[in-house]
Short mmCIF file of C-alpha atoms in Angstrom, two decimals:
data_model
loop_
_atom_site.label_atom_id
_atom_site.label_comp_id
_atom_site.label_asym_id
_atom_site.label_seq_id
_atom_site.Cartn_x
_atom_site.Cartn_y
_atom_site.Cartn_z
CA UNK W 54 0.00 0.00 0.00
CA UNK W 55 1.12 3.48 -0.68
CA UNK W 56 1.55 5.46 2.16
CA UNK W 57 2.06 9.01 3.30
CA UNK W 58 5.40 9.86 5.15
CA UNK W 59 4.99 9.81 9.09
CA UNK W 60 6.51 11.89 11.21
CA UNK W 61 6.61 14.57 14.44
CA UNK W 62 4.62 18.20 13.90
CA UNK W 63 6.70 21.13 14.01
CA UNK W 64 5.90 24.24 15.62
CA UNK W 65 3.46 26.27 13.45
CA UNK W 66 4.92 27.40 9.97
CA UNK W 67 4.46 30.59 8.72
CA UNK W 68 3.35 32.08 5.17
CA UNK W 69 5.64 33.79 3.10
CA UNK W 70 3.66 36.99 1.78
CA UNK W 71 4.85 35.98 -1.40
CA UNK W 72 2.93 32.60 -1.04
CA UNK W 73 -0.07 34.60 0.26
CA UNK W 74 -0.07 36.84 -3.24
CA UNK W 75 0.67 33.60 -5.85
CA UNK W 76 -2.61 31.91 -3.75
CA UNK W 77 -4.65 35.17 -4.12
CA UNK W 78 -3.89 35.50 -7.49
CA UNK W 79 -4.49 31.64 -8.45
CA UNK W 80 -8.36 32.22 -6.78
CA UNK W 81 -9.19 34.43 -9.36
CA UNK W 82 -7.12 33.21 -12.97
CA UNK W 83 -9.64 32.77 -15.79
CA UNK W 84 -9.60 29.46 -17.43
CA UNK W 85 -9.80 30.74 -20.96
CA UNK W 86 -11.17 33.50 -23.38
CA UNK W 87 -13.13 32.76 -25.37
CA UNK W 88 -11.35 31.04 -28.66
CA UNK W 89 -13.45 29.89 -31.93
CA UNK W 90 -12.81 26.35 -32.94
CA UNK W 91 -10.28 25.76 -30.42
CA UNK W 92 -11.28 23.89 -27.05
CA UNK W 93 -7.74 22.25 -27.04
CA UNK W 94 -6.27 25.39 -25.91
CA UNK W 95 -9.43 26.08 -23.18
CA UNK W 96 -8.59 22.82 -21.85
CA UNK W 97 -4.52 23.88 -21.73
CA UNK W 98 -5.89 27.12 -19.89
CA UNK W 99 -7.40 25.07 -17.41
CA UNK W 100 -5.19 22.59 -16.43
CA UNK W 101 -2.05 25.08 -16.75
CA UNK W 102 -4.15 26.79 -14.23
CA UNK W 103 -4.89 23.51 -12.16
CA UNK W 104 -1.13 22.43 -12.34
CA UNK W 105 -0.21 25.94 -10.77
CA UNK W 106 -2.21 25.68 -7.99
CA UNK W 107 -0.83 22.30 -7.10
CA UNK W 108 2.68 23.51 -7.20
CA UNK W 109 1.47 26.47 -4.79
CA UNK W 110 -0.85 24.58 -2.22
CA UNK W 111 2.06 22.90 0.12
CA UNK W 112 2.99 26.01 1.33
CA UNK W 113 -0.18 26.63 2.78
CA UNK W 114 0.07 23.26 4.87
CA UNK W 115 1.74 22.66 7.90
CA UNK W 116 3.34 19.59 7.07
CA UNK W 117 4.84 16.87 9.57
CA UNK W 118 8.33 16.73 9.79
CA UNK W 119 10.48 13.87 9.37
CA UNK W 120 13.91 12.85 10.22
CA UNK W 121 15.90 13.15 8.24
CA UNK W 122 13.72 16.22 7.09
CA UNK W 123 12.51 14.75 2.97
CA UNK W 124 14.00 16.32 0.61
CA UNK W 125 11.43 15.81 -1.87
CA UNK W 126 7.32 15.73 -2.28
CA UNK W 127 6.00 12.92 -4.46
CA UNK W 128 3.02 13.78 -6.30
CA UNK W 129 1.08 11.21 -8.06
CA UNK W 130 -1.57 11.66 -10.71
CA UNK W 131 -4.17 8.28 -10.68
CA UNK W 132 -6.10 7.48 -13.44
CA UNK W 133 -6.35 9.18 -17.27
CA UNK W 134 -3.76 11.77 -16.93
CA UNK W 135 -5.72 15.25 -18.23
CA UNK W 136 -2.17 17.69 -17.57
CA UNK W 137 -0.22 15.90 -19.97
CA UNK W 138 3.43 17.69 -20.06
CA UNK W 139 1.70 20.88 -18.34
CA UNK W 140 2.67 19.44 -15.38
CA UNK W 141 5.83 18.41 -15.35
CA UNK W 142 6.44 21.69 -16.46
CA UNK W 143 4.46 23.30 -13.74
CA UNK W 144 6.60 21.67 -11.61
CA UNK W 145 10.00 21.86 -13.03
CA UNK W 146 12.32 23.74 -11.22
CA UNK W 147 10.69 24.60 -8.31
CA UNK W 148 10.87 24.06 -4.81
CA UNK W 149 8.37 24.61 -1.83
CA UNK W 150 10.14 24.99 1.86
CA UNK W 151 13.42 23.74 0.19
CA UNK W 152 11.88 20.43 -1.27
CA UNK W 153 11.73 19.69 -5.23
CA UNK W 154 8.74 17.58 -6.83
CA UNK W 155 8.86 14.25 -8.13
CA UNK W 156 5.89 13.41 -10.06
CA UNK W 157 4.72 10.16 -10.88
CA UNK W 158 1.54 8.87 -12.41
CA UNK W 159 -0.60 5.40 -12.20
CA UNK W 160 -3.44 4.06 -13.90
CA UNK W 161 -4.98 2.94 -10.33
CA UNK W 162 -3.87 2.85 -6.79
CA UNK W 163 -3.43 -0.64 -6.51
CA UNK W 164 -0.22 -0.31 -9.20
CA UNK W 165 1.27 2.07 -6.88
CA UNK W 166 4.57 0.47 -5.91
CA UNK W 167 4.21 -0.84 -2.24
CA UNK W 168 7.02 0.95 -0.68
CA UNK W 169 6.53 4.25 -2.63
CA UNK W 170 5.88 7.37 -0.97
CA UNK W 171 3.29 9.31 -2.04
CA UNK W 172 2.36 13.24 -0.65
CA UNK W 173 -0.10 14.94 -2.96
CA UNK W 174 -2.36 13.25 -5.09
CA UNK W 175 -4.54 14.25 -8.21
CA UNK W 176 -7.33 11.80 -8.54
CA UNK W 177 -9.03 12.22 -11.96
CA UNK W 178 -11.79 9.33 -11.42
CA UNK W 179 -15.26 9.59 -13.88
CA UNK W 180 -17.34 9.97 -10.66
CA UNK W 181 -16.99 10.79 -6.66
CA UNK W 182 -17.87 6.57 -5.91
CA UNK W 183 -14.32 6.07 -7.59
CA UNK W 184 -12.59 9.17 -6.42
CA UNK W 185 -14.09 8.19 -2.69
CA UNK W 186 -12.83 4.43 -3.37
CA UNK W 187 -9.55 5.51 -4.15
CA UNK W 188 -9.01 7.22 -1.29
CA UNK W 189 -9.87 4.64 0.93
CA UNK W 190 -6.96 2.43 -0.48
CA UNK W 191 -4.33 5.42 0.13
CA UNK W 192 -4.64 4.37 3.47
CA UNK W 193 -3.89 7.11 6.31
CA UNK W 194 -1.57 9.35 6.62
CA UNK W 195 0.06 12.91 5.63
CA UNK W 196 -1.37 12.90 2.17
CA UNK W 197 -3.21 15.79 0.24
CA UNK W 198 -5.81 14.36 -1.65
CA UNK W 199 -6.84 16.49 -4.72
CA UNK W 200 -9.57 15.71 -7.11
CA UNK W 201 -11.95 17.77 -9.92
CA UNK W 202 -14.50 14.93 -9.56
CA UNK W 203 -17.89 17.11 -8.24
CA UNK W 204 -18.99 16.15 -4.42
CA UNK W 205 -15.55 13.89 -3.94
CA UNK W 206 -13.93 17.19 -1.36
CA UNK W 207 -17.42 16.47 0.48
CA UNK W 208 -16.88 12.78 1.12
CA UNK W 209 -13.04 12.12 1.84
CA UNK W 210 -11.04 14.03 -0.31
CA UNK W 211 -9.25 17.16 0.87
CA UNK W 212 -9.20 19.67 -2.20
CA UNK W 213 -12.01 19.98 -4.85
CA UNK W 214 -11.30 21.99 -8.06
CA UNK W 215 -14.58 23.28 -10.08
CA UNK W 216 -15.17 26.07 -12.19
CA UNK W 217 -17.12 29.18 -11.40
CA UNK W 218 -17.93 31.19 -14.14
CA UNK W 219 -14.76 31.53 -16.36
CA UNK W 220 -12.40 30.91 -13.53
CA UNK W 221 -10.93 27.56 -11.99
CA UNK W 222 -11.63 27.65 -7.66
CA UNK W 223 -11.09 25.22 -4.89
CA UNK W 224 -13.31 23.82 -2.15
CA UNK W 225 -11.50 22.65 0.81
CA UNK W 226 -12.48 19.94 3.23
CA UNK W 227 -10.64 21.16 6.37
CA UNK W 228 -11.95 17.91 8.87
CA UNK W 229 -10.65 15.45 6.36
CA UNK W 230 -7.24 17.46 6.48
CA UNK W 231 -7.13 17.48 10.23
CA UNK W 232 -7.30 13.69 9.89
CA UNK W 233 -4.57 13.51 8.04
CA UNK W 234 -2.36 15.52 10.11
CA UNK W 235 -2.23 18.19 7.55
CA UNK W 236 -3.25 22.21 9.05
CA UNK W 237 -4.18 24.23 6.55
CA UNK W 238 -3.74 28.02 6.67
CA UNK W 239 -6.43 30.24 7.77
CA UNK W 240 -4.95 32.32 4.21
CA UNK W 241 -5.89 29.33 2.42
CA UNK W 242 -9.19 28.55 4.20
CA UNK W 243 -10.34 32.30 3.22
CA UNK W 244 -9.83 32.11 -0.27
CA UNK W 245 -11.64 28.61 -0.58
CA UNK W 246 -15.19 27.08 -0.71
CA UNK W 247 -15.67 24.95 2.67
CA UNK W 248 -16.93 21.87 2.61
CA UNK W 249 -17.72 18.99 4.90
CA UNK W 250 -18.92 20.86 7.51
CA UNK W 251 -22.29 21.02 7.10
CA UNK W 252 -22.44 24.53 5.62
#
């Protein structure tokens, strides 16, 4: 079984304020403009988009530490890939509190290498059931579960993307976080859609 990396909490992290502007900014990016004939590039808007907000989000979590302290977050996309190279090149180059990205993708959980780490993931399931099933065989753990997959934030996921209007937003389910021993920033929680709280 994949798992997520255990470990002791630090003391609380802050946010740099350039973190707090890139999040700010990411709430409100349009997908696309308009563009005749082309949907390819509305769906390259999108998941550019998508892909950028993954890179940004770990700074925004209080992560538990480890020892020796990872020098790496593995993020895994499960099921029909819909970035494509947008994000590996989302991701190339950058770091987030001094740790690179390795990304890695799998048709399924279950062909998830049993030893393999595994810190963010991007489930891209055809419906919440799957999405909600795949999460269950994660396991527990320090992992940030992402999805687009409508209602899936609601039931056990962490982060839900959607669209509103022409732009691409996030709905955050802060209880499923806190039992995965990932605190997320009051920053974050302000510029998200909460869910799983019975609001």
């Amino acid at each position: 079984m994949p798992h997520g990396r255990e470990g002791q909490r630090p003391g609380a992290t802050g946010v740099v304020a350039a973190g707090l502007v890139i999040g700010a900014l990411l709430s409100v990016i349009p997908v696309s403009k308009p563009v005749a004939g082309d949907p390819a590039s509305d769906h390259d808007r999108e998941y550019a988009v998508k892909a950028a907000y993954l890179v940004n989000l770990p700074q925004f979590i209080d992560w538990p530490s480890t020892e020796p302290p990872d020098p790496v977050f593995d993020v895994w996309v499960i099921g029909d890939d819909p970035f494509g190279p947008l994000l590996d090149r989302a991701f190339s180059g950058k770091k987030v509190m001094g740790r690179s990205f390795s990304i890695h993708r799998s048709p399924d959980v279950a062909s998830i290498g049993e030893g393999d780490d595994v810190d963010i993931v991007f489930l891209a399931a055809r419906d919440k059931e799957s999405a909600a099933a795949w999460t269950e065989e994660l396991g527990p753990g320090p992992i940030l579960v992402t999805s687009e997959t409508p209602g899936h934030a609601a039931l056990n996921g962490i982060v839900g993307f959607y669209i509103s209007g022409n732009n691409v937003r996030f709905e955050i389910n802060r209880k499923n976080a806190d039992a995965r021993g990932l605190r997320i920033s009051s920053q974050l929680l302000d510029l998200a859609r909460i869910v799983g709280e019975g609001t």
